[in-house]
Coordinates of C-alpha atoms in Angstrom, one line a residue:
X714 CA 0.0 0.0 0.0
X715 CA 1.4 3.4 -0.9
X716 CA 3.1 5.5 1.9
X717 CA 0.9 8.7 0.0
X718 CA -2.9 7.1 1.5
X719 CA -4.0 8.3 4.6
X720 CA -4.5 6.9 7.9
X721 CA -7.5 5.0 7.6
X722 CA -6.9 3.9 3.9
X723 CA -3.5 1.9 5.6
X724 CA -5.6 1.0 8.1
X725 CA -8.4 -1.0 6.0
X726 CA -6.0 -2.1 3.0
X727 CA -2.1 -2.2 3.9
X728 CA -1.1 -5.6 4.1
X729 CA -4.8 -6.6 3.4
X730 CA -4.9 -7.1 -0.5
X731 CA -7.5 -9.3 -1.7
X732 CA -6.9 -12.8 -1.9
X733 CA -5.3 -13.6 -5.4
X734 CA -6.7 -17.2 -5.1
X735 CA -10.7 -16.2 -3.9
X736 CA -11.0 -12.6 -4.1
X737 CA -11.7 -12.6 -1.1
X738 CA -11.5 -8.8 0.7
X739 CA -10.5 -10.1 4.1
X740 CA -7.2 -12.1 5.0
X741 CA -7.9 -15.5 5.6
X742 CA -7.5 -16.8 9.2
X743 CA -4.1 -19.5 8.5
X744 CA -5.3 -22.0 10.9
X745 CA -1.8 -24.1 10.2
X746 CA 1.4 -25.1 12.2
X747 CA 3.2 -25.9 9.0
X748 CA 3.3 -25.7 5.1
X749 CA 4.2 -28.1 2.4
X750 CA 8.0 -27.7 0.8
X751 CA 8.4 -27.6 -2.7
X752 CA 11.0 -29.8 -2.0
X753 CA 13.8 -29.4 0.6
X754 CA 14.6 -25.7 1.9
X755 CA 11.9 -24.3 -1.0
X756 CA 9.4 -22.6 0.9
X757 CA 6.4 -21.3 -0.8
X758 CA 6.0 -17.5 0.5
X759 CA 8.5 -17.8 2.8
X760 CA 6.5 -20.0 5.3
X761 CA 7.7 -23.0 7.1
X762 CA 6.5 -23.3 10.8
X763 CA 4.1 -21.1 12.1
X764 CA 5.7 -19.7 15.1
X765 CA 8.1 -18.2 12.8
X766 CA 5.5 -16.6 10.4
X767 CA 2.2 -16.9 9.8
X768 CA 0.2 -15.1 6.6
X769 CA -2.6 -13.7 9.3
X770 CA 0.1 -12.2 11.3
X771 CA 2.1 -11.1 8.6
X772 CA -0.9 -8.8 7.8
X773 CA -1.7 -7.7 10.8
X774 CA 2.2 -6.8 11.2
X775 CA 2.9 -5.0 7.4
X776 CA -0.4 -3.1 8.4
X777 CA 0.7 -1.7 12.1
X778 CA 4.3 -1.2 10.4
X779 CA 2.7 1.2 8.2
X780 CA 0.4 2.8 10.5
X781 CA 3.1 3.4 13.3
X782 CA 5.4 4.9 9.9
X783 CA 8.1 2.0 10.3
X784 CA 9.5 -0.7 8.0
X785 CA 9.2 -3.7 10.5
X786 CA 6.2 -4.8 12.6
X787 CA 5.8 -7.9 15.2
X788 CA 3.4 -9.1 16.3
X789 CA 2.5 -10.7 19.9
X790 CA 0.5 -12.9 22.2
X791 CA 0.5 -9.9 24.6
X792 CA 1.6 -6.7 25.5
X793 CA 4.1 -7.6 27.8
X794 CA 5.7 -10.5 25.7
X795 CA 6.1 -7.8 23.2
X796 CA 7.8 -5.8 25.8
X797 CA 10.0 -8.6 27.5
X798 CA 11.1 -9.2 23.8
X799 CA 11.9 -6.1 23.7
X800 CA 14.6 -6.6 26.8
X801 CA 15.8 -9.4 25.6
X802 CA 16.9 -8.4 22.5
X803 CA 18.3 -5.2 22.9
X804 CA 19.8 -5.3 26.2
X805 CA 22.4 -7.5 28.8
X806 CA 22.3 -7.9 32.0
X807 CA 24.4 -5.4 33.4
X808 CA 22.1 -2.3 31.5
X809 CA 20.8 0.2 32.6
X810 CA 17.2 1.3 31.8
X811 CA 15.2 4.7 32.4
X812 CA 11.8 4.2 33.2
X813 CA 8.8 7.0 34.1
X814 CA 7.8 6.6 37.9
X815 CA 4.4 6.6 37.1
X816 CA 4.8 3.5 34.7
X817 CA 1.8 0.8 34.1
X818 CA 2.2 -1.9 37.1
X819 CA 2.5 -4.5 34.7
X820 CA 5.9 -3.0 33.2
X821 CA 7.2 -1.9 36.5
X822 CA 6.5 -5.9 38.0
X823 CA 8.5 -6.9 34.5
X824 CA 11.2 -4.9 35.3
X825 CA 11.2 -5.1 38.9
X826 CA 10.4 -8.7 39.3
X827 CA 11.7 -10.7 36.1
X828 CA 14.5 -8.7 34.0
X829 CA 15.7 -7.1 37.8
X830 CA 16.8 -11.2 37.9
X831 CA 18.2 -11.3 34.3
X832 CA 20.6 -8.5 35.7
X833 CA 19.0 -5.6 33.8
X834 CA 19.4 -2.2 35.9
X835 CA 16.5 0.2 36.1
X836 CA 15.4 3.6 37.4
X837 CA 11.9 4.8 37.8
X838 CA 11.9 9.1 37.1
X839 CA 9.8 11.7 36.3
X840 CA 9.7 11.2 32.9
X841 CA 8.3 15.1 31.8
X842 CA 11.5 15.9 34.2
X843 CA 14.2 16.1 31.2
X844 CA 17.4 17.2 34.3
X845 CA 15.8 14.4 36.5
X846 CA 16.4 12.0 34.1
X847 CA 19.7 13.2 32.6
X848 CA 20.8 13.3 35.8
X849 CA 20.1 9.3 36.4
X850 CA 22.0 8.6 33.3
X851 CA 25.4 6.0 33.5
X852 CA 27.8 4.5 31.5
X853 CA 25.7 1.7 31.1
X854 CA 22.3 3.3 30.2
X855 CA 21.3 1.9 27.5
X856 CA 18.1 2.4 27.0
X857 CA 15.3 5.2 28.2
X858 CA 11.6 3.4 28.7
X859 CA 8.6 6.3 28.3
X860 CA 4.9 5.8 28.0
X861 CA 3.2 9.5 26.7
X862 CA 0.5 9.8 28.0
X863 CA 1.2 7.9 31.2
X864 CA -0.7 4.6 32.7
X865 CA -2.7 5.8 35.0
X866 CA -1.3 9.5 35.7
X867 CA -1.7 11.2 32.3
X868 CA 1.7 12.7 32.3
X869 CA 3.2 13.8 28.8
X870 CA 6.9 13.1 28.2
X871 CA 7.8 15.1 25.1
X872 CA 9.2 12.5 23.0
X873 CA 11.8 14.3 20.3
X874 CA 13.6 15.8 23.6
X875 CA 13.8 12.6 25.1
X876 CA 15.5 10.7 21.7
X877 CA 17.9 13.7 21.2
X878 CA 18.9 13.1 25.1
X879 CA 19.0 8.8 24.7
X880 CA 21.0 9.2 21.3
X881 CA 23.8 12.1 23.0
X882 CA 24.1 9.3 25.3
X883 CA 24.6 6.2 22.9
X884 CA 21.2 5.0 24.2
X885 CA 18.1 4.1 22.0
X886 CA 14.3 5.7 23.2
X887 CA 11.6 3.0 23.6
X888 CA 8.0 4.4 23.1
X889 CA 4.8 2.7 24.8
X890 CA 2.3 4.2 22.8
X891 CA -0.9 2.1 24.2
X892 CA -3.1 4.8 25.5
X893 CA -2.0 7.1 22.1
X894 CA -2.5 4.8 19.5
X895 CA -1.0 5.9 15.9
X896 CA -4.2 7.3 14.8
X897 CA -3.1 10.1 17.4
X898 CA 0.9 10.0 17.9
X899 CA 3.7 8.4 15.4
X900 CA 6.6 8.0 17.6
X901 CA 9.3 6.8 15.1
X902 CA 8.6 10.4 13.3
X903 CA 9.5 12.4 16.8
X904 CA 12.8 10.2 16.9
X905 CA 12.0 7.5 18.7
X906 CA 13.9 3.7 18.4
X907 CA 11.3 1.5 19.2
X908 CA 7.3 1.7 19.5
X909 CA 5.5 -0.8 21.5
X910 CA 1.5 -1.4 21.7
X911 CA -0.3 -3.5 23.6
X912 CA -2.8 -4.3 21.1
X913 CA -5.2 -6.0 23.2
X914 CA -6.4 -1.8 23.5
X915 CA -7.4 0.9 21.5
X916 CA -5.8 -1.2 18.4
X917 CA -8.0 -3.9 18.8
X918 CA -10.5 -1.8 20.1
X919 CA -13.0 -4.8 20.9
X920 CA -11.9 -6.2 24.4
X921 CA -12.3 -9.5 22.6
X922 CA -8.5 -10.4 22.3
X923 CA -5.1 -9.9 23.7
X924 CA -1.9 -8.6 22.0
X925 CA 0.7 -6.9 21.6
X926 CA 3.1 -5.3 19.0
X927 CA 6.8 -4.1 18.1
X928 CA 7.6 -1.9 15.7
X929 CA 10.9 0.0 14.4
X930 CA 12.3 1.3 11.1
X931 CA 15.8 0.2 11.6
X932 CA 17.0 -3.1 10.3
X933 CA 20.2 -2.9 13.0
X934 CA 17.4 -3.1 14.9
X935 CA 14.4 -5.6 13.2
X936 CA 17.0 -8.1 13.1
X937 CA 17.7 -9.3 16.8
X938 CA 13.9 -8.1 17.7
X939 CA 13.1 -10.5 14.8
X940 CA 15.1 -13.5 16.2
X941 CA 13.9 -13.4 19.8
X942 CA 10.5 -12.8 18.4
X943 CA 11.5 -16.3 16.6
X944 CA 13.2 -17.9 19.4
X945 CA 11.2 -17.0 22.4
X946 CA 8.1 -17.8 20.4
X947 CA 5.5 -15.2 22.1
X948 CA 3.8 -14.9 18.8
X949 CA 0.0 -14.0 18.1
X950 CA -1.9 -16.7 17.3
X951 CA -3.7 -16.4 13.7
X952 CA -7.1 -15.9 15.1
X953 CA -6.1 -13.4 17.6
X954 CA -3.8 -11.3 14.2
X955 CA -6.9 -11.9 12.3
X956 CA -9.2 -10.3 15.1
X957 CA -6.8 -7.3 16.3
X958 CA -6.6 -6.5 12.2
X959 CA -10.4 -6.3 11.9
X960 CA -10.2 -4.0 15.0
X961 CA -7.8 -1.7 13.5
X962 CA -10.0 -0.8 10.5
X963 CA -11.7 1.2 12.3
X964 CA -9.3 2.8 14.6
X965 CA -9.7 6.4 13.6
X966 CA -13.3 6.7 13.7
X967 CA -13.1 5.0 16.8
X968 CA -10.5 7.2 18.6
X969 CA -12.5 10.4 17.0
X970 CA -15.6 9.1 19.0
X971 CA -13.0 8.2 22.4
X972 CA -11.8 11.9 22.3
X973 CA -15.0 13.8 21.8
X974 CA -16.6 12.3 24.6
X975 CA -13.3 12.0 26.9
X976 CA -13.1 15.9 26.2
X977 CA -16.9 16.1 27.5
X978 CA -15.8 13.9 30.6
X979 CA -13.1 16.2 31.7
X980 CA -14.8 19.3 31.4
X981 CA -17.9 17.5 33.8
X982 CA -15.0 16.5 36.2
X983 CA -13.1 19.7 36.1
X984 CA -16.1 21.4 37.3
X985 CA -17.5 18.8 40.3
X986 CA -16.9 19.3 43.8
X987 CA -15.9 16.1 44.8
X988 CA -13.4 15.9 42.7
X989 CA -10.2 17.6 43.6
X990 CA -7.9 16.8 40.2
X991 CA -8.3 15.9 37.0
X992 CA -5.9 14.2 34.8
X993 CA -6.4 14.6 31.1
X994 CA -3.9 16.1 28.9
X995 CA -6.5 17.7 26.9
X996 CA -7.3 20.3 29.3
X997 CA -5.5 23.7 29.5
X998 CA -4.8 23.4 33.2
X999 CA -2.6 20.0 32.6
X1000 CA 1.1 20.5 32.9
X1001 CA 1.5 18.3 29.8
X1002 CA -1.2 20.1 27.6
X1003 CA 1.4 22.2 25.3
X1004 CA 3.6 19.3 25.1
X1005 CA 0.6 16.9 24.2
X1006 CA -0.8 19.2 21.9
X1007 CA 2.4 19.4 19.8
X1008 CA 3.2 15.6 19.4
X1009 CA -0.8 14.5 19.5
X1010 CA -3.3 14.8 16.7
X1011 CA -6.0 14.8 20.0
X1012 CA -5.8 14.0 23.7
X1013 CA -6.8 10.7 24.0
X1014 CA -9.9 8.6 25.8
X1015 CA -8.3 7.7 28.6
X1016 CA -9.0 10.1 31.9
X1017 CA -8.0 9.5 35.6
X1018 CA -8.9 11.5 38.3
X1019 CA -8.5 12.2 42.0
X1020 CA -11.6 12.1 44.8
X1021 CA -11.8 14.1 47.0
X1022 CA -13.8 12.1 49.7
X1023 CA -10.1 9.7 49.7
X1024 CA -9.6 6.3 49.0
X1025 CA -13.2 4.7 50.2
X1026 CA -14.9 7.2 48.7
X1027 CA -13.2 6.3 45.0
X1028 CA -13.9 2.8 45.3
X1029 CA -17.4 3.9 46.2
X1030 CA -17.9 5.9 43.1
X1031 CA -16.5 2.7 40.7
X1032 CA -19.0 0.5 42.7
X1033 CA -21.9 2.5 42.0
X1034 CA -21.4 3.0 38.1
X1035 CA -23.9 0.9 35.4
X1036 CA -22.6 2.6 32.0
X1037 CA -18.9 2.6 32.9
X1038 CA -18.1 -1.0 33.9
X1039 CA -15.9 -1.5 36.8
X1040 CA -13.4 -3.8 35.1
X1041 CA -9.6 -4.0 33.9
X1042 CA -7.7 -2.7 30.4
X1043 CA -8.5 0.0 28.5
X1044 CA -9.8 1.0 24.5
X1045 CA -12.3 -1.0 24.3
X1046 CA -15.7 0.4 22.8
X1047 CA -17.5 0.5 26.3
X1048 CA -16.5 2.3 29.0
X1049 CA -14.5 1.3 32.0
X1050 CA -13.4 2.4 35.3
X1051 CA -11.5 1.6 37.8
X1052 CA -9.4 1.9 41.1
X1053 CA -5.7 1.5 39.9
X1054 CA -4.4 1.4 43.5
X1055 CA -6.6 -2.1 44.0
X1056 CA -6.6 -3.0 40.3
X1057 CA -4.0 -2.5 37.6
X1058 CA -1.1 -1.1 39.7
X1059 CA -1.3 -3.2 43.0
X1060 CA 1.9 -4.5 42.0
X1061 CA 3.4 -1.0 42.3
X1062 CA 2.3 -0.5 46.1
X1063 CA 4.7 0.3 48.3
X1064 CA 7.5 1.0 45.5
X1065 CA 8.1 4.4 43.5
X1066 CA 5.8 3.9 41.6
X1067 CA 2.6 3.3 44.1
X1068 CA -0.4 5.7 42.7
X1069 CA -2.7 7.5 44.9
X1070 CA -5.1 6.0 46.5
X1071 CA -7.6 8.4 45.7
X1072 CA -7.0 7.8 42.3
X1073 CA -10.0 6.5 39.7
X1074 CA -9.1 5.8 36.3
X1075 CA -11.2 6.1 33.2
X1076 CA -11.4 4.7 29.5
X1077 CA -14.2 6.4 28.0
X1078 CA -16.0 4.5 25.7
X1079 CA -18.2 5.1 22.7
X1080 CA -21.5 5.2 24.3
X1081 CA -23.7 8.1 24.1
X1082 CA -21.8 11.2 26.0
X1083 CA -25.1 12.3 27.6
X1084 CA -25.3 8.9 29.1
X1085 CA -21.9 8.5 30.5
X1086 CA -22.3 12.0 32.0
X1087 CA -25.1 11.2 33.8
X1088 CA -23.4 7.8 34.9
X1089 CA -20.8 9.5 36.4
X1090 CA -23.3 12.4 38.2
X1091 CA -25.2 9.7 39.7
X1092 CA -21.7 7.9 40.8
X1093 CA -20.2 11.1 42.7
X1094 CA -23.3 11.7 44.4
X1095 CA -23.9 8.6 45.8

C-alpha cells in the first residue's frame, strides 16, 4: 500500500490485499502449524512453521508497520511479551534502563520482578522531568523506557527531547504508545527507536482479544527483535492477528468518538466538587497540555482523576457506576473504570511507583456522551 494514503486507507488495506486465489476482501484466518515444501529448503512465501511466520500475522504486522510509519512490525501474544522481547533483545544484564515513575504496574513488575533477575538495571523518574532524568543517566544506560500519556497518571513526556537526550548518550528511546494509538501520535517520526503497543487496547479496540506489538524502522534493529521474536516464540496466534486486524480498520473513527466524549468527561470533572484533580492532557490546566498538543493529533480517551472524599470514597464511586463498567484494560468500545491502586497497579504499592489511593481511572468509551455523563453524576453523588 502506498506510503501517500492516509491513515484509515492503511488501516483497512495495507497488508490486506484481496486474496489472489478467492478474491476474497479479508485475509484469511491461517489455521496451520506448518506448510508443504516444494522440496527441501523451497518454501512457498517464505513459510515453514508457524511460530516463525504466519500469513494472518504477517498482515496484521505489514499493516501496524505502516500505520506506526516504520518498516518492521511484530506481532505478539500480549503486550508484555512484546515488551519482554523487547529486553531481551536489545539489552544484557548489566544495563541500565530509564523508566517514568508513574509507569503501568504490569511493566514496573517486569522490570522489577523478572528482567531485575536477568541483571537488567533500572530507574523509575519523572519522565516530563528532562534534568531528573539526565541526571540518572550511567555508562551503562542503554536504554530510556517512556509511556506518553502515562498509565494511569496522564503525564506527557515530550518524546523528540527525550530521543535527542537517549541518542547524545549512545542509548536508543523506547516508546509505549498504548493509550496514544497511531491514529493520534507516530513516535518513530519524533525520533523515537522502538514503539511498542499492547494491542489488546485501542488497536484492537473490541476487548475480545489480547496482544501486543513491536515496531521499528531500523533493520540494525528488526534483526535481533526478529530473532527473539523467533526464538522465544510469544507470537500471536492467527485468530487473535486476524481479530486485532479487523479492530484496527476502524481505529480512527473509533478514537474520534474516544476523544469527543473523553473531552466532555473532563470538562464535567473539572467542574464537580468532589473531585479535587483531573488528569487529562487535553485540558488547559494540565502541565503536559502544550507538550501533548504538539506531538498529538487529540488527547486521548483515557482520563483519571483524583476524589476528594479519599480512597473509600473512590472505590465507592467505581462500585456504583452501570454505564462505565468496573473492570480492567482500556480501548475497548465500552466504557471502563477503575481503582488503579486495587486493580492495575497493585503490584506497584509500596515502591516508587505506588499511585494514589484516591486515584479512579477512566477509558471512556463510545457510548452516548449524555449517558456517560449522567453515569458519572449519579456515581459522585452517591
Amino acid at each position: 500500500m502506498h506510503e501517500g494514503h492516509g491513515f484509515s486507507t492503511l488501516a483497512i488495506h495495507a497488508g490486506q490485499e484481496p486474496d489472489p486465489l478467492t478474491g476474497a476482501v479479508v485475509p484469511p484466518i491461517y489455521a496451520t502449524s506448518t506448510y508443504k515444501q516444494d522440496g527441501v529448503g523451497g518454501l512457498r512465501g517464505g513459510y515453514e512453521y508457524s511460530r516463525s511466520g504466519n500469513p494472518t500475522r504477517t498482515a496484521l504486522e505489514t499493516c501496524l508497520a505502516s500505520l506506526e510509519g516504520g518498516s518492521h512490525g511484530f506481532a505478539f501474544a500480549s503486550g508484555l511479551a512484546a515488551e519482554d522481547t523487547v529486553l531481551r533483545a536489545l539489552l544484557a544484564p548489566g544495563d541500565h534502563v530509564v523508566i517514568p515513575d508513574d509507569a503501568y504496574g504490569g511493566t514496573f513488575r517486569l522490570f522489577d520482578k523478572v528482567a531485575s533477575r536477568w541483571g537488567l538495571d533500572y530507574t523509575p523518574v519523572p519522565i516530563t522531568n528532562l534534568s531528573a532524568v539526565t541526571a540518572c543517566l550511567t555508562e551503562s544506560t542503554r536504554m530510556i523506557w517512556v509511556e506518553t500519556p502515562t498509565n494511569p497518571l496522564l503525564n506527557i513526556a515530550d518524546i523528540a527531547a527525550l530521543a535527542d537526550l537517549a541518542h547524545r548518550h549512545g542509548a536508543i528511546l523506547v516508546v509505549d504508545n498504548t493509550f496514544a494509538s497511531p491514529y493520534l501520535q507516530q513516535p518513530l517520526a519524533l525520533g523515537a527507536d522502538v514503539v511498542v503497543h499492547s494491542t489488546t487496547k485501542y488497536i484492537g479496540g473490541h476487548s475480545d482479544v489480547i496482544g501486543g506489538a513491536v515496531i521499528v524502522d531500523d533493520t540494525e534493529l528488526a534483526e535481533p527483535i526478529a530473532f527473539h521474536h523467533n526464538s522465544m516464540g510469544a507470537v500471536a496466534g492467527p485468530f487473535d492477528a486476524w481479530l486485532t486486524l479487523r479492530g484496527v480498520k476502524t481505529l480512527a473513527a473509533r478514537m474520534d468518538r474516544h476523544c469527543d466524549n473523553a473531552e466532555a468527561v473532563a470538562e464535567f470533572l473539572a467542574r464537580h466538587d468532589a473531585v479535587s484533580a483531573v488528569h487529562y492532557p487535553g485540558l488547559g490546566s494540565h502541565p503536559g497540555h502544550d507538550v501533548a498538543g504538539k506531538q498529538m493529533k487529540r488527547y486521548g480517551g483515557m482520563i483519571s482523576f483524583r476524589h476528594a472524599g479519599g480512597e473509600q470514597a473512590a472505590v465507592d464511586v467505581c462500585d456504583r457506576t452501570e454505564v462505565f463498567t468496573l473492570g480492567e484494560s482500556l480501548g475497548g468500545v465500552e466504557s471502563l473504570i477503575e481503582h488503579p491502586g486495587r486493580m492495575t497497579h497493585a503490584s506497584a504499592a509500596g515502591s516508587a511507583l505506588e499511585v494514589p489511593s484516591d486515584l479512579i481511572r477512566l477509558s471512556v468509551g463510545i457510548e452516548d456522551v449524555d449517558d456517560l455523563l449522567a453515569d458519572l453524576r449519579r456515581a459522585l453523588e452517591g
